Coordinates of C-alpha atoms and ligand atoms in Angstrom, one line a residue:
M71 CA 10.6 -100.7 -18.5
T72 CA 13.4 -103.1 -17.7
T73 CA 13.5 -106.5 -19.5
Q74 CA 14.8 -109.6 -18.9
N75 CA 17.0 -109.7 -22.1
S76 CA 19.1 -112.8 -21.9
T77 CA 19.8 -112.4 -25.6
I78 CA 22.2 -109.3 -25.4
T79 CA 25.6 -110.9 -26.5
T80 CA 28.8 -109.4 -25.0
L81 CA 30.9 -107.1 -27.1
R82 CA 33.5 -109.9 -27.2
E83 CA 31.2 -112.4 -28.6
Q84 CA 29.8 -109.8 -31.1
L85 CA 33.7 -109.0 -32.4
A86 CA 34.4 -112.7 -32.3
F87 CA 31.2 -113.3 -34.7
R88 CA 32.2 -110.9 -37.1
L89 CA 35.8 -112.1 -37.1
R90 CA 34.9 -115.8 -37.6
E91 CA 32.8 -114.6 -40.5
A92 CA 35.6 -112.7 -42.1
L93 CA 38.1 -115.6 -41.8
L94 CA 35.7 -117.8 -43.6
R95 CA 34.9 -115.1 -46.4
A96 CA 38.8 -114.7 -46.8
G97 CA 39.2 -118.7 -47.0
L98 CA 41.0 -118.9 -44.1
S99 CA 40.9 -121.1 -40.8
E100 CA 38.3 -119.8 -38.4
D101 CA 39.5 -121.7 -35.4
V102 CA 42.1 -119.1 -34.1
V103 CA 39.5 -116.5 -33.3
E104 CA 41.7 -114.2 -30.6
I105 CA 39.5 -111.2 -29.3
S106 CA 40.5 -109.5 -26.1
P107 CA 40.1 -106.0 -24.4
A108 CA 42.9 -103.7 -25.6
T109 CA 45.6 -103.7 -22.7
T110 CA 45.5 -99.6 -23.3
S111 CA 43.0 -97.4 -24.7
K112 CA 45.8 -96.3 -27.2
F113 CA 45.0 -99.3 -28.9
G114 CA 41.6 -99.0 -29.3
D115 CA 38.8 -100.9 -27.4
Y116 CA 39.6 -104.6 -28.2
Q117 CA 42.7 -106.4 -30.2
S118 CA 43.2 -109.7 -31.8
N119 CA 46.1 -111.3 -32.5
T120 CA 44.7 -113.6 -35.1
A121 CA 46.5 -112.5 -38.0
M122 CA 49.7 -113.4 -36.2
V123 CA 48.6 -116.6 -35.4
L124 CA 47.4 -117.7 -38.9
A125 CA 50.5 -116.3 -40.5
K126 CA 52.8 -118.3 -38.5
R127 CA 50.8 -121.3 -39.3
L128 CA 50.8 -120.4 -42.8
G129 CA 54.5 -119.2 -43.2
A130 CA 53.3 -116.0 -44.4
N131 CA 53.4 -112.3 -43.7
P132 CA 51.0 -111.2 -40.8
R133 CA 50.2 -108.2 -42.0
T134 CA 49.5 -109.4 -45.2
I135 CA 47.2 -111.8 -43.4
A136 CA 45.7 -108.9 -41.6
E137 CA 45.0 -107.1 -44.6
R138 CA 43.2 -109.9 -46.0
I139 CA 41.0 -110.2 -42.8
V140 CA 40.3 -106.7 -42.9
A141 CA 39.4 -106.7 -46.6
S142 CA 36.5 -109.4 -45.7
L143 CA 35.4 -108.0 -42.5
N144 CA 32.1 -106.2 -41.8
V145 CA 31.7 -104.4 -39.0
A146 CA 30.7 -101.1 -40.4
D147 CA 27.4 -100.8 -37.8
L148 CA 30.0 -101.6 -34.7
S149 CA 33.4 -99.7 -35.4
A150 CA 35.4 -98.1 -38.5
P151 CA 37.6 -100.8 -40.2
P152 CA 40.3 -102.1 -37.5
E153 CA 43.4 -100.5 -37.4
I154 CA 46.6 -103.0 -38.6
A155 CA 49.2 -102.2 -35.6
G156 CA 52.7 -103.8 -35.0
A157 CA 53.4 -107.0 -36.2
G158 CA 50.0 -107.7 -37.4
F159 CA 47.8 -107.0 -34.4
L160 CA 44.2 -105.8 -35.3
N161 CA 42.7 -102.9 -33.4
F162 CA 39.1 -102.0 -32.7
R163 CA 37.4 -99.0 -31.8
F164 CA 33.8 -98.9 -31.5
S165 CA 31.7 -96.1 -32.9
Q166 CA 29.9 -93.6 -30.5
E167 CA 26.8 -94.7 -32.1
F168 CA 27.3 -98.3 -31.5
L169 CA 28.3 -97.7 -27.6
T170 CA 25.5 -95.3 -27.0
R171 CA 23.1 -97.8 -28.6
R172 CA 24.3 -100.8 -26.6
I173 CA 24.6 -99.0 -23.2
S174 CA 20.8 -98.3 -23.6
C175 CA 20.2 -101.5 -23.9
I176 CA 22.2 -102.7 -21.0
F177 CA 20.5 -99.9 -18.9
D178 CA 17.1 -101.6 -19.8
D179 CA 18.1 -104.6 -18.9
D180 CA 17.7 -106.8 -15.7
R181 CA 20.7 -108.6 -16.0
M182 CA 22.9 -105.8 -17.0
G183 CA 24.1 -107.5 -20.2
V184 CA 25.1 -110.8 -18.5
P185 CA 23.9 -113.6 -20.8
F186 CA 22.6 -117.0 -19.9
A187 CA 25.3 -120.0 -20.3
C188 CA 24.7 -121.7 -23.7
H189 CA 24.7 -125.0 -22.2
R190 CA 23.0 -125.0 -18.8
K191 CA 24.4 -127.5 -16.4
R192 CA 23.3 -129.4 -13.3
I193 CA 26.2 -128.9 -11.0
I194 CA 27.0 -130.1 -7.7
I195 CA 29.9 -127.9 -5.8
D196 CA 31.6 -129.7 -3.0
F197 CA 33.1 -127.1 -0.7
S198 CA 33.8 -126.0 2.8
C199 CA 33.9 -129.6 4.3
P200 CA 35.5 -128.8 7.8
N201 CA 36.5 -131.8 9.9
V202 CA 34.6 -132.7 13.1
A203 CA 36.7 -132.7 16.4
K204 CA 38.9 -130.1 14.6
P205 CA 38.8 -126.6 14.3
M206 CA 37.7 -125.1 11.4
H207 CA 40.9 -123.1 10.5
V208 CA 42.0 -120.4 7.7
G209 CA 42.5 -123.2 5.4
H210 CA 39.1 -123.9 5.0
I211 CA 38.1 -120.4 4.6
R212 CA 39.3 -120.1 1.1
S213 CA 37.1 -123.3 0.2
T214 CA 34.2 -121.6 1.8
I215 CA 34.4 -118.3 0.3
L216 CA 35.6 -119.5 -3.3
G217 CA 33.0 -122.1 -3.5
D218 CA 30.0 -120.0 -2.3
A219 CA 31.0 -117.2 -5.0
L220 CA 31.4 -119.8 -7.4
A221 CA 27.9 -121.1 -6.7
R222 CA 26.4 -117.6 -7.0
I223 CA 28.1 -116.9 -10.4
A224 CA 26.9 -120.3 -11.7
R225 CA 23.4 -119.7 -10.7
F226 CA 23.5 -116.4 -12.0
L227 CA 24.5 -117.8 -15.4
G228 CA 21.6 -119.8 -15.2
H229 CA 23.1 -123.2 -14.0
E230 CA 21.2 -125.6 -11.6
V231 CA 23.6 -125.4 -8.6
I232 CA 23.5 -128.2 -5.6
T233 CA 25.9 -127.2 -3.1
D234 CA 27.1 -130.0 -0.7
N235 CA 28.9 -129.3 2.5
H236 CA 30.9 -132.9 2.7
I237 CA 32.1 -132.6 6.4
G238 CA 34.8 -135.0 7.6
D239 CA 32.4 -136.3 10.5
W240 CA 34.1 -140.1 10.2
G241 CA 37.9 -140.2 10.5
T242 CA 40.6 -141.9 12.5
Q243 CA 40.6 -139.1 14.6
F244 CA 37.4 -140.7 16.5
G245 CA 39.8 -143.1 18.0
K246 CA 41.8 -140.4 19.8
V247 CA 39.1 -138.5 20.9
I248 CA 36.8 -141.4 22.3
Y249 CA 39.9 -142.5 24.2
G250 CA 40.4 -138.9 25.3
W251 CA 36.7 -138.6 26.2
K252 CA 36.6 -141.6 28.2
H253 CA 39.8 -140.9 30.5
F254 CA 40.0 -136.9 30.4
L255 CA 36.8 -135.1 29.4
D256 CA 36.4 -131.8 31.1
Q257 CA 32.5 -131.6 31.1
D258 CA 32.6 -127.9 31.9
R259 CA 34.8 -127.0 29.0
L260 CA 32.7 -129.3 26.6
A261 CA 29.4 -127.2 27.7
R262 CA 31.7 -123.9 27.2
E263 CA 33.8 -124.3 24.1
P264 CA 32.9 -127.8 22.6
V265 CA 35.2 -127.8 19.6
E266 CA 38.3 -126.4 21.6
E267 CA 37.8 -129.2 24.2
L268 CA 37.4 -132.0 21.4
V269 CA 40.5 -130.9 19.8
R270 CA 42.1 -130.9 23.3
L271 CA 41.1 -134.5 23.6
Y272 CA 42.4 -135.3 20.1
R273 CA 45.9 -133.7 21.0
H274 CA 46.3 -134.9 24.3
T275 CA 45.8 -138.4 23.4
H276 CA 47.7 -138.1 20.5
R277 CA 50.8 -136.6 22.7
L278 CA 50.2 -139.8 25.2
E279 CA 50.6 -142.3 22.2
E280 CA 53.7 -141.0 21.3
E281 CA 55.2 -141.9 24.4
N282 CA 53.2 -144.9 25.2
P283 CA 52.4 -147.4 22.3
A284 CA 50.0 -149.3 24.4
I285 CA 47.7 -146.1 24.3
A286 CA 47.8 -145.8 20.4
A287 CA 46.6 -149.4 20.4
Q288 CA 43.8 -148.6 22.8
A289 CA 42.6 -145.7 20.6
R290 CA 42.7 -147.7 17.6
K291 CA 40.7 -150.2 19.5
E292 CA 38.2 -147.5 20.3
L293 CA 38.0 -146.7 16.6
V294 CA 37.2 -150.4 15.6
L295 CA 34.7 -150.4 18.4
L296 CA 33.0 -147.2 16.7
Q297 CA 33.0 -148.9 13.3
Q298 CA 31.4 -152.0 14.6
G299 CA 28.6 -150.0 15.9
D300 CA 29.4 -150.1 19.7
P301 CA 26.7 -148.1 21.2
E302 CA 28.8 -146.1 23.9
N303 CA 31.3 -145.0 21.2
L304 CA 28.3 -144.2 19.0
R305 CA 26.9 -142.1 21.3
I306 CA 30.3 -140.3 21.9
W307 CA 30.8 -139.8 18.2
K308 CA 27.2 -138.3 17.7
Q309 CA 27.6 -136.0 20.4
S310 CA 30.9 -134.7 19.1
V311 CA 29.3 -134.3 15.7
E312 CA 26.3 -132.4 16.9
L313 CA 28.7 -130.0 19.0
S314 CA 30.9 -129.2 15.9
W315 CA 28.1 -128.5 13.6
K316 CA 26.5 -126.1 15.8
E317 CA 30.2 -124.0 15.8
F318 CA 30.1 -124.5 12.0
E319 CA 26.7 -123.4 11.5
K320 CA 27.3 -120.1 13.6
I321 CA 30.4 -119.5 10.9
Y322 CA 28.0 -120.0 8.2
R323 CA 25.5 -117.6 9.6
T324 CA 28.1 -114.9 10.1
L325 CA 29.4 -115.6 6.5
E326 CA 25.8 -115.5 5.1
I327 CA 26.6 -118.8 3.3
H328 CA 23.8 -121.3 3.0
F329 CA 24.4 -125.2 1.8
D330 CA 21.8 -127.2 0.0
Q331 CA 23.0 -130.7 1.2
C332 CA 25.3 -131.4 4.1
L333 CA 26.0 -135.0 3.5
G334 CA 28.9 -135.7 5.6
E335 CA 31.7 -138.7 5.3
S336 CA 29.5 -140.9 7.7
F337 CA 26.4 -140.9 5.5
Y338 CA 28.4 -143.1 2.9
N339 CA 29.6 -145.3 5.6
E340 CA 27.1 -148.4 4.7
A341 CA 28.0 -148.2 1.2
L342 CA 31.9 -148.7 1.6
R343 CA 31.8 -152.4 2.2
P344 CA 29.5 -153.2 -0.9
L345 CA 31.3 -150.7 -3.4
V346 CA 34.9 -152.6 -2.7
E347 CA 33.3 -155.7 -3.3
R348 CA 31.8 -154.5 -6.6
L349 CA 35.0 -153.1 -7.5
L350 CA 36.8 -156.5 -7.1
E351 CA 34.0 -158.4 -8.6
T352 CA 33.9 -155.8 -11.9
K353 CA 38.0 -156.0 -11.8
V354 CA 38.2 -152.1 -11.5
A355 CA 40.2 -152.9 -8.4
Q356 CA 42.5 -155.7 -7.2
P357 CA 43.8 -157.6 -4.2
S358 CA 47.4 -156.5 -3.4
E359 CA 49.6 -157.5 -0.7
G360 CA 46.3 -157.7 1.5
A361 CA 45.0 -154.6 0.8
V362 CA 42.7 -153.4 -2.3
C363 CA 44.0 -151.2 -4.9
I364 CA 42.8 -149.6 -7.8
F365 CA 45.9 -149.3 -10.3
F366 CA 46.2 -147.3 -13.5
P367 CA 48.4 -148.6 -16.1
E368 CA 47.2 -146.2 -18.5
T369 CA 48.7 -143.2 -16.4
P370 CA 51.8 -144.3 -15.1
E371 CA 52.8 -141.6 -13.0
L372 CA 49.5 -141.9 -11.1
T373 CA 50.2 -143.9 -8.1
P374 CA 47.6 -146.7 -7.0
C375 CA 44.7 -145.7 -5.1
I376 CA 43.9 -148.2 -1.8
V377 CA 40.4 -148.4 -1.2
R378 CA 40.6 -151.0 1.4
K379 CA 43.8 -151.5 3.7
T380 CA 44.9 -154.8 5.0
D381 CA 43.3 -154.7 8.5
G382 CA 39.9 -154.0 6.4
G383 CA 39.5 -150.4 7.1
F384 CA 38.4 -147.9 4.3
L385 CA 39.7 -144.7 3.3
Y386 CA 39.3 -141.1 2.6
A387 CA 39.4 -142.4 -1.4
T388 CA 36.7 -145.1 -0.7
T389 CA 34.3 -142.6 0.8
D390 CA 34.7 -140.1 -2.3
L391 CA 34.2 -142.6 -4.5
A392 CA 31.1 -144.0 -2.8
T393 CA 30.1 -140.1 -2.8
I394 CA 30.4 -139.6 -6.5
E395 CA 28.3 -142.7 -7.2
Y396 CA 25.6 -141.8 -4.7
R397 CA 25.6 -138.1 -6.4
V398 CA 25.5 -139.4 -9.8
K399 CA 22.4 -141.7 -9.0
T400 CA 20.8 -138.8 -6.8
W401 CA 21.0 -135.9 -8.9
N402 CA 22.5 -137.0 -12.4
P403 CA 24.7 -133.9 -12.5
D404 CA 26.5 -132.9 -15.6
A405 CA 29.5 -131.5 -13.4
I406 CA 30.7 -132.2 -9.7
W407 CA 33.2 -129.6 -8.7
Y408 CA 35.4 -130.0 -5.7
V409 CA 36.8 -126.7 -4.1
T410 CA 39.8 -128.3 -2.0
G411 CA 43.2 -127.2 -1.4
A412 CA 46.0 -128.0 -3.9
P413 CA 47.7 -130.5 -1.8
Q414 CA 45.1 -132.8 -2.5
A415 CA 45.8 -133.0 -6.2
L416 CA 46.6 -136.3 -6.1
H417 CA 43.9 -137.7 -4.4
F418 CA 41.0 -136.0 -6.9
R419 CA 43.3 -137.5 -9.6
Q420 CA 43.2 -140.8 -8.4
I421 CA 39.2 -141.0 -7.7
F422 CA 38.6 -139.3 -11.1
A423 CA 40.2 -141.9 -13.0
A424 CA 38.6 -144.5 -10.9
A425 CA 35.4 -143.1 -11.4
R426 CA 35.8 -143.3 -15.0
R427 CA 36.6 -146.7 -14.7
L428 CA 33.1 -147.1 -12.9
G429 CA 31.7 -145.7 -15.8
I430 CA 30.9 -142.1 -14.4
Q431 CA 30.7 -139.6 -17.4
A432 CA 30.0 -136.3 -15.4
E433 CA 32.6 -133.6 -15.8
L434 CA 34.8 -134.0 -12.5
V435 CA 36.7 -130.9 -11.7
H436 CA 39.1 -130.2 -8.9
I437 CA 39.2 -126.6 -8.4
A438 CA 42.4 -126.1 -6.1
F439 CA 43.9 -123.1 -4.4
G440 CA 47.0 -122.2 -2.6
S441 CA 47.5 -121.0 1.2
I442 CA 47.3 -118.0 3.2
L443 CA 50.4 -116.5 4.7
G444 CA 50.9 -114.4 8.0
E445 CA 52.2 -111.1 7.5
D446 CA 55.8 -112.8 8.1
R447 CA 54.9 -114.6 4.9
K448 CA 54.8 -118.0 6.6
M449 CA 52.0 -120.0 7.0
M450 CA 49.4 -118.3 9.0
K451 CA 49.7 -119.4 12.8
T452 CA 48.5 -117.9 16.0
R453 CA 51.3 -116.8 18.4
S454 CA 51.0 -120.2 20.1
G455 CA 51.8 -121.8 16.5
E456 CA 48.5 -123.2 16.3
N457 CA 46.1 -122.9 13.3
V458 CA 43.9 -119.5 13.7
A459 CA 40.5 -120.3 14.5
L460 CA 37.9 -119.2 11.9
A461 CA 35.5 -118.1 14.2
E462 CA 37.9 -115.8 16.0
L463 CA 39.0 -114.4 12.8
L464 CA 35.5 -113.6 11.5
N465 CA 34.8 -111.6 15.0
E466 CA 38.3 -110.0 14.6
A467 CA 36.9 -108.6 11.1
I468 CA 33.6 -107.3 12.4
E469 CA 35.4 -105.7 15.8
R470 CA 38.0 -104.2 13.4
A471 CA 35.4 -102.8 11.0
S472 CA 33.1 -101.6 13.8
K473 CA 36.2 -99.4 15.3
I474 CA 36.8 -97.8 11.8
I475 CA 33.2 -96.9 11.4
A476 CA 32.8 -95.6 14.8
E477 CA 35.9 -93.3 14.0
K478 CA 34.4 -91.9 10.6
N479 CA 30.9 -91.9 12.0
P480 CA 30.6 -91.6 15.4
T481 CA 26.8 -90.5 15.7
L482 CA 25.6 -93.8 13.9
P483 CA 23.1 -95.4 16.2
S484 CA 24.8 -98.8 17.4
E485 CA 22.7 -101.3 16.0
E486 CA 23.3 -99.9 12.2
R487 CA 27.1 -99.8 13.2
Q488 CA 26.7 -103.4 14.1
N489 CA 25.2 -104.1 10.7
L490 CA 27.4 -102.0 9.0
A491 CA 30.4 -103.6 10.5
S492 CA 29.4 -107.1 9.6
A493 CA 29.0 -106.2 5.9
I494 CA 32.5 -104.5 5.5
G495 CA 34.4 -106.8 7.8
I496 CA 33.0 -109.9 6.3
G497 CA 33.2 -108.3 3.3
A498 CA 36.7 -107.6 3.6
V499 CA 38.0 -110.8 4.4
K500 CA 35.7 -112.7 1.5
Y501 CA 37.2 -109.8 -0.8
A502 CA 40.7 -110.2 0.0
E503 CA 40.2 -114.0 -1.0
L504 CA 38.3 -113.5 -3.8
S505 CA 40.6 -110.7 -5.4
Q506 CA 43.7 -112.9 -5.8
H507 CA 44.4 -115.8 -8.3
R508 CA 43.3 -118.7 -6.2
M509 CA 46.3 -120.4 -6.8
T510 CA 48.3 -117.6 -5.1
D511 CA 49.8 -118.1 -1.5
Y512 CA 48.5 -114.7 -0.2
V513 CA 49.3 -112.4 3.0
F514 CA 46.4 -111.9 5.0
S515 CA 46.8 -108.4 6.1
W516 CA 44.1 -106.7 8.3
D517 CA 45.2 -103.3 7.3
K518 CA 45.6 -103.9 3.7
M519 CA 41.8 -105.6 3.5
L520 CA 40.2 -103.1 5.4
S521 CA 41.5 -99.7 3.7
F522 CA 39.2 -97.7 2.3
Q523 CA 41.6 -97.2 -0.2
G524 CA 42.8 -99.8 -3.3
N525 CA 41.5 -103.1 -4.4
T526 CA 39.3 -103.7 -1.3
A527 CA 35.7 -104.5 -0.4
P528 CA 35.5 -101.2 1.8
Y529 CA 36.7 -99.2 -1.4
L530 CA 34.2 -100.8 -3.6
Q531 CA 31.4 -100.4 -0.8
N532 CA 32.1 -97.1 -0.4
A533 CA 31.9 -96.3 -4.3
Y534 CA 28.5 -97.8 -4.3
V535 CA 27.5 -96.0 -1.0
R536 CA 28.5 -92.3 -3.0
I537 CA 26.6 -93.2 -5.9
R538 CA 23.4 -93.8 -3.6
S539 CA 23.7 -90.8 -1.5
L540 CA 24.3 -88.8 -4.7
F541 CA 20.5 -89.8 -5.4
R542 CA 19.4 -89.4 -2.2
K543 CA 20.7 -86.1 -1.7
S544 CA 19.7 -84.7 -5.0
N545 CA 16.4 -86.4 -4.8
A546 CA 17.0 -87.3 -8.5
I547 CA 15.4 -90.4 -9.9
P548 CA 17.0 -92.3 -12.9
Q549 CA 14.8 -91.9 -15.7
E550 CA 13.6 -95.2 -17.0
T551 CA 14.3 -94.6 -20.4
C552 CA 16.6 -91.9 -21.2
A553 CA 19.4 -91.0 -24.2
I554 CA 22.9 -91.9 -22.8
L555 CA 25.3 -89.5 -24.3
L556 CA 29.1 -90.4 -24.1
E557 CA 30.6 -87.1 -24.9
S558 CA 33.6 -86.9 -23.0
P559 CA 36.3 -89.6 -22.7
E560 CA 35.7 -90.2 -19.1
E561 CA 32.0 -91.3 -20.1
R562 CA 33.0 -93.6 -22.9
A563 CA 35.5 -95.1 -21.0
L564 CA 32.9 -96.0 -18.1
A565 CA 30.4 -97.2 -20.4
L566 CA 32.7 -99.3 -22.0
R567 CA 33.6 -101.1 -18.9
L568 CA 30.0 -101.1 -17.9
L569 CA 29.4 -102.9 -21.1
Q570 CA 31.9 -105.6 -20.4
F571 CA 30.2 -106.7 -17.2
G572 CA 28.6 -109.6 -19.1
E573 CA 31.9 -111.3 -20.7
T574 CA 33.5 -110.7 -17.2
V575 CA 31.2 -112.4 -15.4
S576 CA 31.0 -115.2 -18.0
A577 CA 34.5 -115.6 -18.0
V578 CA 34.7 -116.6 -14.1
L579 CA 33.8 -119.9 -14.7
E580 CA 36.1 -120.6 -17.8
E581 CA 39.0 -121.3 -15.4
F582 CA 37.0 -120.7 -12.0
R583 CA 38.6 -117.2 -11.1
P584 CA 36.2 -115.1 -9.3
N585 CA 39.4 -112.6 -9.2
L586 CA 38.4 -111.4 -12.9
L587 CA 35.2 -110.2 -11.6
A588 CA 36.9 -108.4 -8.5
N589 CA 39.2 -107.1 -10.6
Y590 CA 36.8 -105.8 -12.9
L591 CA 34.8 -104.2 -10.2
F592 CA 37.8 -102.4 -8.9
E593 CA 38.5 -101.0 -12.3
L594 CA 35.0 -100.2 -12.5
A595 CA 34.9 -98.2 -9.6
N596 CA 38.2 -96.3 -10.2
L597 CA 36.8 -95.4 -13.7
F598 CA 33.7 -94.2 -12.1
H599 CA 35.5 -91.8 -9.6
G600 CA 37.7 -90.6 -13.1
F601 CA 34.3 -89.9 -14.5
Y602 CA 32.8 -88.4 -11.3
E603 CA 35.7 -85.8 -11.1
K604 CA 35.6 -84.6 -14.6
C605 CA 31.8 -84.7 -15.4
P606 CA 29.3 -82.5 -13.3
V607 CA 26.2 -84.7 -12.6
L608 CA 24.0 -82.6 -10.6
R609 CA 24.8 -79.5 -11.7
A610 CA 24.7 -80.6 -15.4
E611 CA 21.5 -79.8 -17.5
N612 CA 18.9 -81.4 -19.1
A613 CA 19.8 -84.2 -21.4
I614 CA 23.2 -84.3 -20.1
R615 CA 22.3 -84.4 -16.4
H616 CA 20.0 -87.5 -17.0
S617 CA 22.3 -89.2 -19.0
R618 CA 24.9 -88.7 -16.5
L619 CA 22.5 -90.0 -13.7
A620 CA 21.9 -92.9 -15.6
L621 CA 25.5 -93.8 -15.9
C622 CA 25.9 -93.5 -12.1
H623 CA 22.8 -95.4 -11.8
L624 CA 23.9 -98.4 -14.0
T625 CA 27.3 -98.4 -12.0
A626 CA 25.5 -98.6 -8.9
R627 CA 23.8 -101.6 -10.2
V628 CA 26.8 -103.3 -11.5
L629 CA 28.7 -102.8 -8.6
S630 CA 26.3 -104.0 -6.1
Q631 CA 25.1 -107.0 -8.5
G632 CA 29.0 -107.8 -8.9
L633 CA 29.6 -107.8 -5.1
S634 CA 26.6 -109.9 -4.4
L635 CA 28.0 -112.2 -7.0
L636 CA 31.0 -112.5 -4.9
G637 CA 28.9 -112.8 -1.7
I638 CA 29.4 -109.5 -0.2
R639 CA 26.9 -106.9 0.6
A640 CA 26.6 -103.4 -0.7
P641 CA 25.3 -101.2 2.3
E642 CA 23.4 -98.3 1.4
K643 CA 25.3 -95.8 3.8
M644 CA 28.6 -96.0 5.3
Ligands
LIG29 N1 37.4 -132.7 4.9 C1 38.4 -132.5 3.8 C2 39.5 -131.7 4.6 O1 39.5 -131.0 5.5 C3 38.0 -131.9 2.5 C4 37.0 -132.8 1.8 C5 37.1 -132.2 0.5 N2 35.9 -133.0 -0.2 C6 35.7 -134.3 -0.6 N3 34.6 -134.6 -1.4 N4 36.9 -134.9 -0.6 O2 40.8 -131.9 4.3

């Protein structure tokens, strides 16, 4: 019977616990407990450089400190005493008996050894946030995919997550859009491709403004009218928002991404004036040359944040402050995470500092990311030099996947092929994002991301499918309880990696790095292939066959759970 055994501690935590005990017993400081998986199996399973760090601090010989630690260490039930290697590394190698016992626990556990977070928080995740009357482009793709994966992982770890899509539906772009709408709207095109038509209106007005300052003044007037509640301009604005929303929703449906809240910038409109008044009254902000600013004298490198312009207009920062206040008042979160590109780092530092002045205590985090590059290593653009539209990109992913499937499996019914193409195509795009460190500028390469070899979604999906088909073909059913035997090095290596699922998932949220999980799954799939080549499963007999089937089954479960935490489907057949 499977259990929800949230009390299973990870391998790393167990060793850390023993090491801390030993340090205390040895009269050493226990604040430098360092445990990490060994870089190569030559050095055992885990290693620690604690002795070296401590020796440096004490001006002592690291090997002597290492010996003191080992003398106080009680790990007899987990491993042999660790070896002291090199300049004073402690190398741990788990005993067969311990690994065997642990892998059986994980096999029986619904959560496959992923512990719940010690402090369960309520977290608001602000991500995706495209702008109305502008196409959603590849720059938004990173936020959307990263934010969704972080939300899934945080939920799995037991946090309460509220996802909020703070769309840009109230910006200065509307002055240009409304001017364009009134002077050169193409109704037919608006019906056919609304977002493209809105963008054309915006761009066309922008071009005219550059030649003719009078037009710029008129567009600004349209914006002021909108802000003052002019019914005609409000109607145009509302229609633009609705049309854009329909397009965004299609994209989210394709991506299988859902938001709990979609409170765009316009939602906070009414709150801006009173907020600035309050900032002035409480002296959080000051009048400055006709504008209103928040100054940060305690952080000199932080430039002042303008919250009201000389013309009385409000800014992106004002809206974001009103948004923080609303979120805190409405949901009382422990943390708010913003998944937005690195160029906005200064903006977030400013509004976080301002929020502190307002007495807001929730943890505020800007989760930044780099850019996506075209294969020429420059910012990704279409041939005409424009941003690549996200909708087109996703369609292309699905089409390309569909072609690959048709080649590999021409007899597959078309409905199944369509379904599979979206799992593979969308999975590939998501995985290309999630397998990179988020700060890396990565090259968007169709051939690479859709390849069935290498660190890609199709490779992982294929590993899962191979295991599933093994069970289908043999009619074998994984036994609910069976002894797992780890006799060959390949079985042992696979089991050790399976046992690291828990600590890997937990580590993702330490620095908001889903790539740790992606790379874990890739290594797991590689170890599985190694195991499968060396260790016959169906041809093995009795206890060994059961044990190997159990390892296969657990690998499939971890692969599918891991992919699902990344927002990627694991199909049953391919
Ligand atoms: N709409 C903004 C953009 O496209 C991103 C908004 C991020 N979220 C926020 N609360 N500022 O750049």
